[in-house]
Short mmCIF file of C-alpha atoms and ligand atoms in Angstrom, two decimals:
data_model
loop_
_atom_site.label_atom_id
_atom_site.label_comp_id
_atom_site.label_asym_id
_atom_site.label_seq_id
_atom_site.Cartn_x
_atom_site.Cartn_y
_atom_site.Cartn_z
CA UNK A 11 -3.72 23.64 5.37
CA UNK A 12 -4.65 20.63 3.05
CA UNK A 13 -4.79 17.15 4.90
CA UNK A 14 -4.80 13.94 3.31
CA UNK A 15 -4.59 10.12 4.01
CA UNK A 16 -1.96 7.90 3.30
CA UNK A 17 -1.64 4.12 3.97
CA UNK A 18 1.00 1.46 3.20
CA UNK A 19 -0.85 -1.43 1.69
CA UNK A 20 -0.23 -5.10 2.60
CA UNK A 21 2.58 -5.61 -0.05
CA UNK A 22 4.15 -2.34 0.94
CA UNK A 23 4.25 -3.67 4.52
CA UNK A 24 5.32 -7.21 3.63
CA UNK A 25 7.97 -5.75 1.21
CA UNK A 26 9.48 -3.98 3.76
CA UNK A 27 12.26 -2.36 2.01
CA UNK A 28 9.70 -0.71 -0.74
CA UNK A 29 7.38 0.13 1.89
CA UNK A 30 10.23 1.93 3.90
CA UNK A 31 11.60 3.84 0.53
CA UNK A 32 8.15 4.98 -0.51
CA UNK A 33 7.63 6.60 2.82
CA UNK A 34 10.68 8.14 2.91
CA UNK A 35 10.10 9.74 -0.42
CA UNK A 36 6.74 10.91 0.71
CA UNK A 37 8.49 12.66 3.44
CA UNK A 38 11.07 14.04 1.12
CA UNK A 39 8.36 16.23 -0.49
CA UNK A 40 8.51 18.31 2.65
CA UNK A 41 5.18 17.37 3.90
CA UNK A 42 3.82 17.46 7.76
CA UNK A 43 3.27 14.33 9.57
CA UNK A 44 0.29 14.88 11.82
CA UNK A 45 -0.33 11.16 12.27
CA UNK A 46 1.93 8.20 11.87
CA UNK A 47 0.84 4.49 13.53
CA UNK A 48 0.54 0.82 12.37
CA UNK A 49 -2.55 -0.71 12.90
CA UNK A 50 -5.17 -3.40 11.73
CA UNK A 51 -8.85 -1.75 10.95
CA UNK A 52 -11.78 -3.86 11.02
CA UNK A 53 -12.27 -5.67 7.92
CA UNK A 54 -15.75 -3.82 7.89
CA UNK A 55 -14.25 -0.37 7.99
CA UNK A 56 -12.08 -0.82 5.32
CA UNK A 57 -15.05 -2.36 3.05
CA UNK A 58 -18.20 -0.51 4.32
CA UNK A 59 -16.53 2.71 5.09
CA UNK A 60 -13.09 3.45 3.39
CA UNK A 61 -14.20 1.98 0.12
CA UNK A 62 -17.42 2.38 0.01
CA UNK A 63 -16.98 4.33 -3.01
CA UNK A 64 -16.00 1.02 -4.88
CA UNK A 65 -18.91 -0.89 -3.83
CA UNK A 66 -19.90 -2.99 -6.86
CA UNK A 67 -16.88 -2.70 -8.78
CA UNK A 68 -15.12 -5.65 -10.44
CA UNK A 69 -11.97 -5.22 -8.04
CA UNK A 70 -13.94 -4.32 -4.96
CA UNK A 71 -13.60 -7.86 -3.37
CA UNK A 72 -10.32 -8.33 -4.13
CA UNK A 73 -9.24 -5.03 -2.72
CA UNK A 74 -11.00 -5.42 0.52
CA UNK A 75 -9.66 -8.98 0.93
CA UNK A 76 -6.21 -7.54 0.22
CA UNK A 77 -6.25 -4.47 2.53
CA UNK A 78 -7.69 -6.64 5.25
CA UNK A 79 -4.89 -9.16 5.04
CA UNK A 80 -1.98 -7.56 7.38
CA UNK A 81 -1.58 -4.40 9.50
CA UNK A 82 -1.23 -1.18 7.72
CA UNK A 83 1.03 1.88 8.28
CA UNK A 84 -1.47 4.60 8.57
CA UNK A 85 -0.34 8.32 7.70
CA UNK A 86 -1.75 11.77 7.93
CA UNK A 87 0.10 14.62 5.92
CA UNK A 88 -0.63 18.11 5.62
CA UNK A 89 0.62 20.92 3.71
CA UNK A 90 -0.03 23.23 0.46
CA UNK A 91 -1.44 21.11 -2.23
CA UNK A 92 -0.39 18.20 -0.56
CA UNK A 93 -3.03 15.84 -2.47
CA UNK A 94 -1.41 16.82 -5.65
CA UNK A 95 2.08 16.40 -4.54
CA UNK A 96 1.77 13.35 -3.30
CA UNK A 97 -0.55 11.77 -6.13
CA UNK A 98 2.01 13.09 -8.47
CA UNK A 99 4.97 11.24 -6.63
CA UNK A 100 2.61 8.15 -6.37
CA UNK A 101 2.39 7.67 -10.17
CA UNK A 102 -0.62 5.95 -12.16
CA UNK A 103 -3.01 3.43 -10.41
CA UNK A 104 -1.74 0.34 -12.42
CA UNK A 105 2.06 0.11 -11.50
CA UNK A 106 2.93 -0.83 -15.06
CA UNK A 107 1.29 2.01 -16.22
CA UNK A 108 2.84 4.48 -13.53
CA UNK A 109 5.81 6.45 -14.49
CA UNK A 110 9.06 4.26 -13.62
CA UNK A 111 10.43 7.03 -11.28
CA UNK A 112 7.23 7.43 -9.23
CA UNK A 113 6.83 5.42 -6.12
CA UNK A 114 4.00 2.59 -8.03
CA UNK A 115 6.14 2.79 -10.80
CA UNK A 116 9.42 1.84 -9.13
CA UNK A 117 8.38 -0.02 -6.06
CA UNK A 118 4.69 -1.15 -6.57
CA UNK A 119 4.17 -4.75 -7.01
CA UNK A 120 2.15 -5.54 -10.15
CA UNK A 121 -0.80 -4.10 -11.58
CA UNK A 122 -3.38 -2.62 -8.88
CA UNK A 123 -1.06 -4.32 -6.23
CA UNK A 124 0.16 -0.91 -5.99
CA UNK A 125 1.93 -0.47 -2.31
CA UNK A 126 0.40 2.81 -1.38
CA UNK A 127 -3.24 4.07 -0.93
CA UNK A 128 -3.32 8.04 -0.95
CA UNK A 129 -6.55 10.38 -1.59
CA UNK A 130 -7.12 10.92 -4.55
CA UNK A 131 -8.91 14.23 -4.38
CA UNK A 132 -9.17 17.20 -2.17
CA UNK A 133 -12.74 15.93 -1.61
CA UNK A 134 -11.63 12.25 -0.90
CA UNK A 135 -8.90 13.42 1.47
CA UNK A 136 -11.19 15.47 3.62
CA UNK A 137 -13.64 12.39 3.82
CA UNK A 138 -11.09 10.02 4.54
CA UNK A 139 -9.12 12.13 7.04
CA UNK A 140 -12.30 12.53 8.91
CA UNK A 141 -13.11 9.18 8.67
CA UNK A 142 -10.05 7.82 9.77
CA UNK A 143 -9.93 10.05 12.96
CA UNK A 144 -12.90 7.59 13.80
CA UNK A 145 -10.46 5.02 14.37
CA UNK A 146 -7.03 6.18 15.48
CA UNK A 147 -6.00 7.67 18.51
CA UNK A 148 -4.07 11.12 17.79
CA UNK A 149 -1.84 12.26 20.72
CA UNK A 150 -1.77 15.96 21.14
CA UNK A 151 2.30 17.14 20.90
CA UNK A 152 3.24 13.61 19.73
CA UNK A 153 6.12 13.69 17.28
CA UNK A 154 4.87 11.68 14.63
CA UNK A 155 7.44 12.54 12.08
CA UNK A 156 9.97 10.75 14.34
CA UNK A 157 7.57 7.89 14.49
CA UNK A 158 7.65 7.81 10.74
CA UNK A 159 11.48 8.23 10.53
CA UNK A 160 11.82 5.45 12.89
CA UNK A 161 9.80 3.28 11.01
CA UNK A 162 11.83 4.13 7.62
CA UNK A 163 15.18 3.43 9.63
CA UNK A 164 14.12 0.10 10.61
CA UNK A 165 13.11 -1.11 7.07
CA UNK A 166 15.03 1.07 4.49
CA UNK A 167 17.96 -1.49 4.33
CA UNK A 168 16.01 -5.05 4.24
CA UNK A 169 16.63 -7.29 1.90
CA UNK A 170 14.84 -6.80 -1.22
CA UNK A 171 13.65 -8.07 -4.33
CA UNK A 172 13.14 -5.66 -7.48
CA UNK A 173 9.51 -5.36 -8.23
CA UNK A 174 10.73 -6.23 -11.97
CA UNK A 175 10.68 -9.95 -10.58
CA UNK A 176 7.08 -9.79 -9.59
CA UNK A 177 6.12 -8.01 -12.75
CA UNK A 178 7.80 -10.90 -14.78
CA UNK A 179 5.77 -13.29 -13.10
CA UNK A 180 2.66 -11.22 -13.40
CA UNK A 181 3.42 -11.18 -17.15
CA UNK A 182 3.99 -14.92 -17.38
CA UNK A 183 0.65 -15.60 -15.51
CA UNK A 184 -1.57 -13.10 -17.79
CA UNK A 185 0.05 -14.81 -20.98
CA UNK A 186 -0.88 -18.15 -19.70
CA UNK A 187 3.20 -19.15 -19.66
CA UNK A 188 2.92 -20.52 -15.86
CA UNK A 189 -0.37 -21.68 -13.90
CA UNK A 190 -1.89 -19.76 -11.06
CA UNK A 191 -0.51 -22.32 -8.75
CA UNK A 192 3.24 -21.82 -9.96
CA UNK A 193 2.87 -17.99 -9.66
CA UNK A 194 1.82 -18.33 -6.27
CA UNK A 195 4.67 -20.33 -5.03
CA UNK A 196 7.15 -18.23 -6.77
CA UNK A 197 5.27 -15.01 -5.23
CA UNK A 198 5.65 -16.32 -1.71
CA UNK A 199 9.35 -17.48 -1.93
CA UNK A 200 9.92 -13.97 -3.03
CA UNK A 201 7.90 -12.39 -0.53
CA UNK A 202 9.44 -14.33 2.12
CA UNK A 203 13.01 -13.07 1.04
CA UNK A 204 11.92 -9.39 1.94
CA UNK A 205 9.78 -9.76 4.97
CA UNK A 206 10.23 -10.56 8.69
CA UNK A 207 6.31 -10.81 8.84
CA UNK A 208 5.10 -14.23 10.02
CA UNK A 209 4.35 -17.24 7.37
CA UNK A 210 1.03 -17.41 8.22
CA UNK A 211 0.38 -13.79 7.33
CA UNK A 212 2.39 -13.75 4.08
CA UNK A 213 0.69 -16.91 2.96
CA UNK A 214 -2.45 -14.97 2.68
CA UNK A 215 -0.98 -12.62 -0.01
CA UNK A 216 -0.09 -14.77 -3.06
CA UNK A 217 -3.57 -15.82 -4.06
CA UNK A 218 -4.98 -12.58 -3.56
CA UNK A 219 -1.91 -10.71 -5.63
CA UNK A 220 -2.42 -13.70 -8.57
CA UNK A 221 -6.40 -12.97 -8.37
CA UNK A 222 -5.82 -9.02 -8.91
CA UNK A 223 -3.47 -9.82 -11.77
CA UNK A 224 -6.19 -11.83 -13.54
CA UNK A 225 -8.64 -9.11 -12.98
CA UNK A 226 -7.47 -7.70 -16.13
P1 ADP B 315 -5.89 5.14 -6.71
O1 ADP B 315 -5.51 3.96 -5.50
O2 ADP B 315 -5.01 5.16 -7.42
O3 ADP B 315 -6.81 6.20 -6.16
P2 ADP B 315 -9.00 3.99 -7.26
O4 ADP B 315 -9.23 4.55 -5.96
O5 ADP B 315 -9.50 3.91 -8.73
O6 ADP B 315 -7.30 3.81 -7.73
O7 ADP B 315 -8.64 2.18 -6.94
C1 ADP B 315 -8.67 1.87 -5.62
C2 ADP B 315 -7.62 0.62 -5.60
O8 ADP B 315 -8.31 -0.43 -6.30
C3 ADP B 315 -6.38 0.90 -6.14
O9 ADP B 315 -5.21 1.48 -5.90
C4 ADP B 315 -6.00 -0.55 -6.97
O10 ADP B 315 -5.56 -1.34 -5.76
C5 ADP B 315 -7.45 -1.52 -6.84
N1 ADP B 315 -7.88 -1.23 -8.45
C6 ADP B 315 -8.47 -0.11 -9.00
N2 ADP B 315 -8.69 -0.37 -10.35
C7 ADP B 315 -8.17 -1.76 -10.50
C8 ADP B 315 -7.93 -2.52 -11.87
N3 ADP B 315 -8.66 -2.14 -12.76
N4 ADP B 315 -7.28 -3.61 -11.53
C9 ADP B 315 -7.13 -4.21 -10.24
N5 ADP B 315 -7.55 -3.59 -9.25
C10 ADP B 315 -7.54 -2.10 -9.44
MG1 MG B 316 -8.42 6.51 -5.11
#
């Protein structure tokens, strides 16, 4: 049976409601959950191993800095055609281009700040699952679906700000109606309303988000 890696990215962690809803819709596909845990991989693991295929691309530094900013929820899922099913549900890479009913279209923050990572082909899935097995501690017989359900239950009714608000700021910044500083200040205020993360961690995200918006 096909296996794949799914990660809640830092915006999906901090924006509690959106992250929980994304995980819930993945579970509703009826996939098996073979692993679920919140952990913080080393920056080098993300930069040199997980994202090795993107090294040198214009978005690579921003992506690695962003992914290293917070802990991540790590999921290994399996099932028939799981990669295709999850990727269809996820929608296109850029939030504004993703189907509005897809996870990234609906809950993704803006542009490439798209809430969830998921293996994007069968080859990648195989490589990523093998890779992440090096750093996770898989306990035989543990009910990981139960762990994931408990996480969802904790956060699915958290206060939420509609992604539309982030996308308005994104547009205003791209069209130079507001400055980078103004955008970061507003994004920080919005994130703070959606989260129970410490200020120190939340504060890392706005500059990384505006940088992603301005990548093009
Ligand atoms: P996906 O996550 O849909 O498989 P890729 O593997 O192509 O997309 O890229 C990895 C991640 O890099 C994306 O999820 C996104 O966060 C970021 N990214 C990719 N392309 C861009 C871009 N043009 N602008 C900003 N960020 C991008
Ligand atoms: Mg990819």
